[in-house]
mmCIF file of C-alpha atoms in Angstrom:
data_model
loop_
_atom_site.group_PDB
_atom_site.id
_atom_site.type_symbol
_atom_site.label_atom_id
_atom_site.label_comp_id
_atom_site.label_asym_id
_atom_site.label_seq_id
_atom_site.Cartn_x
_atom_site.Cartn_y
_atom_site.Cartn_z
ATOM 1 C CA MET A 16 2.451 -21.092 -35.862
ATOM 2 C CA LYS A 17 -1.225 -22.008 -36.139
ATOM 3 C CA LEU A 18 -3.595 -20.849 -38.871
ATOM 4 C CA ASP A 19 -7.396 -21.080 -39.041
ATOM 5 C CA THR A 20 -9.633 -19.870 -41.868
ATOM 6 C CA ILE A 21 -13.318 -19.163 -42.349
ATOM 7 C CA ALA A 22 -15.066 -17.724 -45.419
ATOM 8 C CA VAL A 23 -17.429 -14.936 -44.390
ATOM 9 C CA GLY A 24 -20.058 -12.695 -45.957
ATOM 10 C CA PRO A 25 -21.782 -12.790 -49.339
ATOM 11 C CA LEU A 26 -18.473 -12.558 -51.205
ATOM 12 C CA MET A 27 -16.989 -15.431 -49.200
ATOM 13 C CA THR A 28 -13.995 -13.440 -48.017
ATOM 14 C CA ASN A 29 -11.304 -15.495 -46.335
ATOM 15 C CA CYS A 30 -10.855 -14.393 -42.733
ATOM 16 C CA TYR A 31 -7.697 -15.749 -41.139
ATOM 17 C CA LEU A 32 -6.662 -16.258 -37.550
ATOM 18 C CA LEU A 33 -2.903 -16.432 -37.105
ATOM 19 C CA ALA A 34 -1.681 -17.603 -33.713
ATOM 20 C CA ASP A 35 1.464 -18.332 -31.752
ATOM 21 C CA GLU A 36 0.138 -21.119 -29.569
ATOM 22 C CA GLU A 37 3.190 -21.126 -27.298
ATOM 23 C CA ALA A 38 2.674 -17.450 -26.464
ATOM 24 C CA HIS A 39 -1.142 -17.817 -26.504
ATOM 25 C CA VAL A 40 -1.623 -14.776 -28.720
ATOM 26 C CA CYS A 41 -3.339 -14.327 -32.088
ATOM 27 C CA CYS A 42 -4.374 -11.788 -34.693
ATOM 28 C CA VAL A 43 -7.240 -11.666 -37.173
ATOM 29 C CA ILE A 44 -6.610 -10.862 -40.833
ATOM 30 C CA ASP A 45 -9.475 -9.385 -42.886
ATOM 31 C CA PRO A 46 -12.603 -9.762 -40.700
ATOM 32 C CA GLY A 47 -14.914 -9.368 -43.683
ATOM 33 C CA ASP A 48 -18.244 -10.153 -42.011
ATOM 34 C CA GLU A 49 -19.992 -12.408 -39.469
ATOM 35 C CA PRO A 50 -18.209 -11.226 -36.314
ATOM 36 C CA GLU A 51 -19.952 -13.911 -34.244
ATOM 37 C CA ARG A 52 -18.215 -16.651 -36.241
ATOM 38 C CA ILE A 53 -14.906 -14.813 -36.001
ATOM 39 C CA GLU A 54 -15.313 -14.566 -32.217
ATOM 40 C CA GLN A 55 -15.894 -18.308 -32.075
ATOM 41 C CA MET A 56 -12.702 -18.861 -34.050
ATOM 42 C CA ILE A 57 -10.799 -16.680 -31.570
ATOM 43 C CA LEU A 58 -12.344 -18.479 -28.598
ATOM 44 C CA HIS A 59 -11.564 -21.883 -30.067
ATOM 45 C CA SER A 60 -7.912 -20.897 -30.515
ATOM 46 C CA GLY A 61 -7.502 -20.321 -26.775
ATOM 47 C CA CYS A 62 -5.362 -17.278 -27.598
ATOM 48 C CA GLN A 63 -5.589 -13.608 -26.704
ATOM 49 C CA LEU A 64 -6.447 -11.333 -29.629
ATOM 50 C CA GLN A 65 -3.668 -8.769 -30.084
ATOM 51 C CA TYR A 66 -4.705 -6.829 -33.186
ATOM 52 C CA VAL A 67 -6.482 -6.893 -36.556
ATOM 53 C CA LEU A 68 -4.638 -6.660 -39.877
ATOM 54 C CA LEU A 69 -6.305 -5.490 -43.092
ATOM 55 C CA THR A 70 -4.804 -6.318 -46.474
ATOM 56 C CA HIS A 71 -6.753 -3.438 -48.043
ATOM 57 C CA GLY A 72 -9.720 -1.163 -47.482
ATOM 58 C CA HIS A 73 -12.661 -2.754 -49.324
ATOM 59 C CA TYR A 74 -15.814 -3.358 -47.302
ATOM 60 C CA ASP A 75 -15.833 -7.128 -47.805
ATOM 61 C CA HIS A 76 -12.597 -7.313 -45.834
ATOM 62 C CA PHE A 77 -13.640 -5.245 -42.801
ATOM 63 C CA THR A 78 -17.430 -5.393 -42.328
ATOM 64 C CA GLY A 79 -17.042 -7.708 -39.318
ATOM 65 C CA LEU A 80 -14.705 -5.277 -37.587
ATOM 66 C CA ALA A 81 -17.398 -3.266 -35.803
ATOM 67 C CA GLY A 82 -18.598 -6.368 -33.973
ATOM 68 C CA LEU A 83 -15.058 -7.254 -32.935
ATOM 69 C CA LEU A 84 -14.452 -3.756 -31.571
ATOM 70 C CA GLU A 85 -17.590 -3.993 -29.436
ATOM 71 C CA ASN A 86 -16.084 -7.015 -27.697
ATOM 72 C CA HIS A 87 -12.471 -5.802 -27.763
ATOM 73 C CA PRO A 88 -12.429 -2.039 -27.084
ATOM 74 C CA GLY A 89 -9.080 -0.430 -27.765
ATOM 75 C CA LEU A 90 -8.100 -3.205 -30.182
ATOM 76 C CA PRO A 91 -5.416 -1.971 -32.640
ATOM 77 C CA VAL A 92 -6.407 -2.197 -36.319
ATOM 78 C CA TYR A 93 -3.683 -1.885 -38.960
ATOM 79 C CA ILE A 94 -4.154 -0.746 -42.561
ATOM 80 C CA HIS A 95 -2.056 1.038 -45.164
ATOM 81 C CA PRO A 96 -2.804 4.804 -45.007
ATOM 82 C CA ALA A 97 -3.468 4.973 -48.765
ATOM 83 C CA ASP A 98 -6.713 3.021 -48.242
ATOM 84 C CA ILE A 99 -8.153 5.319 -45.584
ATOM 85 C CA SER A 100 -11.263 7.325 -46.436
ATOM 86 C CA ASP A 101 -11.894 10.697 -44.821
ATOM 87 C CA ASP A 102 -15.217 11.380 -46.534
ATOM 88 C CA GLY A 103 -17.222 8.714 -44.729
ATOM 89 C CA ARG A 104 -17.450 6.293 -47.655
ATOM 90 C CA ALA A 105 -17.213 2.695 -46.554
ATOM 91 C CA ASP A 106 -17.569 0.827 -49.837
ATOM 92 C CA LEU A 107 -14.254 1.340 -51.601
ATOM 93 C CA ALA A 108 -12.100 2.736 -48.792
ATOM 94 C CA PHE A 109 -11.778 2.185 -45.084
ATOM 95 C CA PRO A 110 -13.379 4.798 -42.805
ATOM 96 C CA ARG A 111 -10.870 6.095 -40.285
ATOM 97 C CA LEU A 112 -11.298 4.636 -36.792
ATOM 98 C CA PRO A 113 -10.994 6.409 -33.448
ATOM 99 C CA GLU A 114 -7.414 7.188 -32.477
ATOM 100 C CA GLU A 115 -7.363 4.454 -29.844
ATOM 101 C CA ASN A 116 -7.884 1.821 -32.544
ATOM 102 C CA GLN A 117 -6.360 3.215 -35.718
ATOM 103 C CA ARG A 118 -2.890 2.030 -36.657
ATOM 104 C CA TYR A 119 -0.973 2.153 -39.934
ATOM 105 C CA TYR A 120 1.689 0.084 -41.611
ATOM 106 C CA GLN A 121 3.730 0.536 -44.744
ATOM 107 C CA GLU A 122 6.488 -1.099 -46.748
ATOM 108 C CA GLY A 123 9.144 -2.734 -44.581
ATOM 109 C CA ASP A 124 7.238 -2.482 -41.311
ATOM 110 C CA THR A 125 7.174 -5.518 -39.040
ATOM 111 C CA LEU A 126 4.787 -6.618 -36.325
ATOM 112 C CA THR A 127 5.498 -9.064 -33.525
ATOM 113 C CA LEU A 128 2.997 -11.744 -32.576
ATOM 114 C CA GLY A 129 4.511 -13.775 -29.775
ATOM 115 C CA ASN A 130 7.559 -15.350 -31.416
ATOM 116 C CA LEU A 131 6.293 -14.638 -34.937
ATOM 117 C CA THR A 132 7.363 -11.693 -37.074
ATOM 118 C CA ILE A 133 4.949 -10.374 -39.699
ATOM 119 C CA SER A 134 6.487 -8.317 -42.511
ATOM 120 C CA VAL A 135 4.574 -5.830 -44.663
ATOM 121 C CA LEU A 136 5.012 -5.664 -48.452
ATOM 122 C CA GLU A 137 3.277 -2.915 -50.389
ATOM 123 C CA THR A 138 1.532 -4.503 -53.393
ATOM 124 C CA PRO A 139 -0.722 -1.837 -54.964
ATOM 125 C CA GLY A 140 -2.939 -2.648 -57.905
ATOM 126 C CA HIS A 141 -6.272 -3.808 -56.527
ATOM 127 C CA THR A 142 -6.186 -0.697 -54.346
ATOM 128 C CA GLN A 143 -3.491 1.901 -53.770
ATOM 129 C CA GLY A 144 -2.940 0.625 -50.230
ATOM 130 C CA SER A 145 -3.004 -3.119 -50.831
ATOM 131 C CA VAL A 146 -0.385 -5.046 -48.875
ATOM 132 C CA CYS A 147 0.780 -8.619 -48.585
ATOM 133 C CA LEU A 148 1.700 -9.916 -45.142
ATOM 134 C CA MET A 149 4.592 -12.366 -44.844
ATOM 135 C CA VAL A 150 5.278 -14.637 -41.891
ATOM 136 C CA GLU A 151 7.685 -17.573 -42.062
ATOM 137 C CA ASP A 152 6.849 -19.421 -45.328
ATOM 138 C CA VAL A 153 3.359 -17.928 -45.704
ATOM 139 C CA ILE A 154 1.993 -14.916 -47.586
ATOM 140 C CA PHE A 155 -1.435 -13.444 -46.867
ATOM 141 C CA ALA A 156 -2.095 -11.890 -50.249
ATOM 142 C CA GLY A 157 -5.468 -10.190 -49.846
ATOM 143 C CA ASP A 158 -6.887 -9.474 -53.302
ATOM 144 C CA THR A 159 -3.498 -9.095 -54.971
ATOM 145 C CA LEU A 160 -2.823 -12.709 -55.937
ATOM 146 C CA PHE A 161 -5.308 -15.538 -56.457
ATOM 147 C CA ARG A 162 -4.775 -19.029 -57.808
ATOM 148 C CA CYS A 163 -4.080 -18.474 -61.524
ATOM 149 C CA SER A 164 -5.488 -14.954 -61.287
ATOM 150 C CA CYS A 165 -5.272 -11.592 -59.535
ATOM 151 C CA GLY A 166 -7.550 -8.941 -58.096
ATOM 152 C CA ARG A 167 -9.655 -6.562 -60.133
ATOM 153 C CA THR A 168 -8.104 -3.231 -61.046
ATOM 154 C CA ASP A 169 -11.183 -1.368 -62.311
ATOM 155 C CA PHE A 170 -12.324 -0.004 -58.945
ATOM 156 C CA PRO A 171 -11.328 3.514 -57.811
ATOM 157 C CA GLY A 172 -7.688 3.383 -56.749
ATOM 158 C CA GLY A 173 -6.978 0.323 -58.853
ATOM 159 C CA SER A 174 -4.220 0.179 -61.450
ATOM 160 C CA LEU A 175 -3.422 -2.616 -63.883
ATOM 161 C CA ARG A 176 0.121 -1.312 -64.286
ATOM 162 C CA SER A 177 0.652 -1.373 -60.521
ATOM 163 C CA MET A 178 -0.882 -4.845 -60.318
ATOM 164 C CA PHE A 179 1.547 -6.222 -62.884
ATOM 165 C CA ARG A 180 4.412 -4.619 -60.967
ATOM 166 C CA SER A 181 3.224 -6.133 -57.670
ATOM 167 C CA LEU A 182 2.759 -9.602 -59.153
ATOM 168 C CA ALA A 183 6.242 -9.433 -60.636
ATOM 169 C CA ARG A 184 7.596 -8.461 -57.250
ATOM 170 C CA LEU A 185 5.978 -11.493 -55.633
ATOM 171 C CA ALA A 186 7.272 -13.743 -58.404
ATOM 172 C CA ARG A 187 10.824 -12.547 -57.761
ATOM 173 C CA LEU A 188 10.796 -13.409 -54.070
ATOM 174 C CA GLU A 189 13.349 -16.075 -53.252
ATOM 175 C CA GLY A 190 12.003 -19.526 -52.493
ATOM 176 C CA ASN A 191 8.487 -20.863 -52.346
ATOM 177 C CA TYR A 192 5.653 -19.601 -50.134
ATOM 178 C CA THR A 193 2.173 -20.828 -49.402
ATOM 179 C CA VAL A 194 -0.209 -18.081 -50.509
ATOM 180 C CA TYR A 195 -3.458 -17.479 -48.638
ATOM 181 C CA PRO A 196 -5.625 -15.154 -50.761
ATOM 182 C CA GLY A 197 -8.572 -12.982 -49.860
ATOM 183 C CA HIS A 198 -10.968 -15.300 -51.681
ATOM 184 C CA GLU A 199 -11.046 -18.906 -52.822
ATOM 185 C CA MET A 200 -8.383 -21.543 -52.299
ATOM 186 C CA PRO A 201 -4.730 -21.312 -51.199
ATOM 187 C CA THR A 202 -1.949 -21.692 -53.701
ATOM 188 C CA ASP A 203 1.838 -21.364 -53.684
ATOM 189 C CA LEU A 204 4.328 -19.130 -55.441
ATOM 190 C CA ASP A 205 6.044 -21.886 -57.398
ATOM 191 C CA TYR A 206 2.743 -22.906 -58.961
ATOM 192 C CA GLU A 207 1.795 -19.303 -59.726
ATOM 193 C CA ARG A 208 5.164 -18.623 -61.335
ATOM 194 C CA GLN A 209 4.398 -21.421 -63.786
ATOM 195 C CA ALA A 210 0.624 -21.148 -64.256
ATOM 196 C CA ASN A 211 -0.471 -17.562 -63.569
ATOM 197 C CA THR A 212 -0.615 -15.675 -66.865
ATOM 198 C CA PHE A 213 -0.988 -12.322 -65.084
ATOM 199 C CA MET A 214 2.154 -12.927 -63.042
ATOM 200 C CA LYS A 215 4.091 -14.054 -66.094
ATOM 201 C CA ARG A 216 2.891 -11.003 -67.995
ATOM 202 C CA GLY A 217 4.103 -8.767 -65.194
ATOM 203 C CA LEU A 218 7.556 -10.321 -65.404
ATOM 204 C CA THR A 219 7.812 -9.502 -69.120
ATOM 205 C CA LEU A 220 6.875 -5.837 -68.864
ATOM 206 C CA ASP A 221 9.304 -2.970 -68.371
ATOM 207 C CA LEU A 222 7.477 -1.183 -65.583
#
């Protein structure tokens, strides 16, 4: 498994490229902006782009998608259906794509990337359709879990109660995982279990 990261756009969203180098295939997670830089990351990997995965439907996590679709027509794009917008708004929900591109995933779904298996965990709170993506000992957490913090819950579709429940769920996973968030630096679950006051608060609540 190979992982590359670039921070894109004015909000410095982490865009990830996950690859199986043996199979020469890759996917992009949260192409938030600057599609030219993302294309360079794909080219540098030497792998064939299979699909795009979105952790949630906020604009700073998908603005670069249009540029990618120009270069990769028919590319599948996965998102949780709860974060789809049907009214054309593109700021706080994801505008539905043409049928050839639009794909959905939900709790318990898995995707294959070469020899890698990516598992979907529903973690609402920042948005109704927020998900975390698990592969081997890594979690792509979107805007659910940050180092010593968590995502905002005051946007439409956000819920502090749901966020606490999702953080508690992550805390109760067995073992340690490296956590790659939607913004800022990576962390790991063991550290967050000890240092993240939001996660610890979630574990104390009867939700």
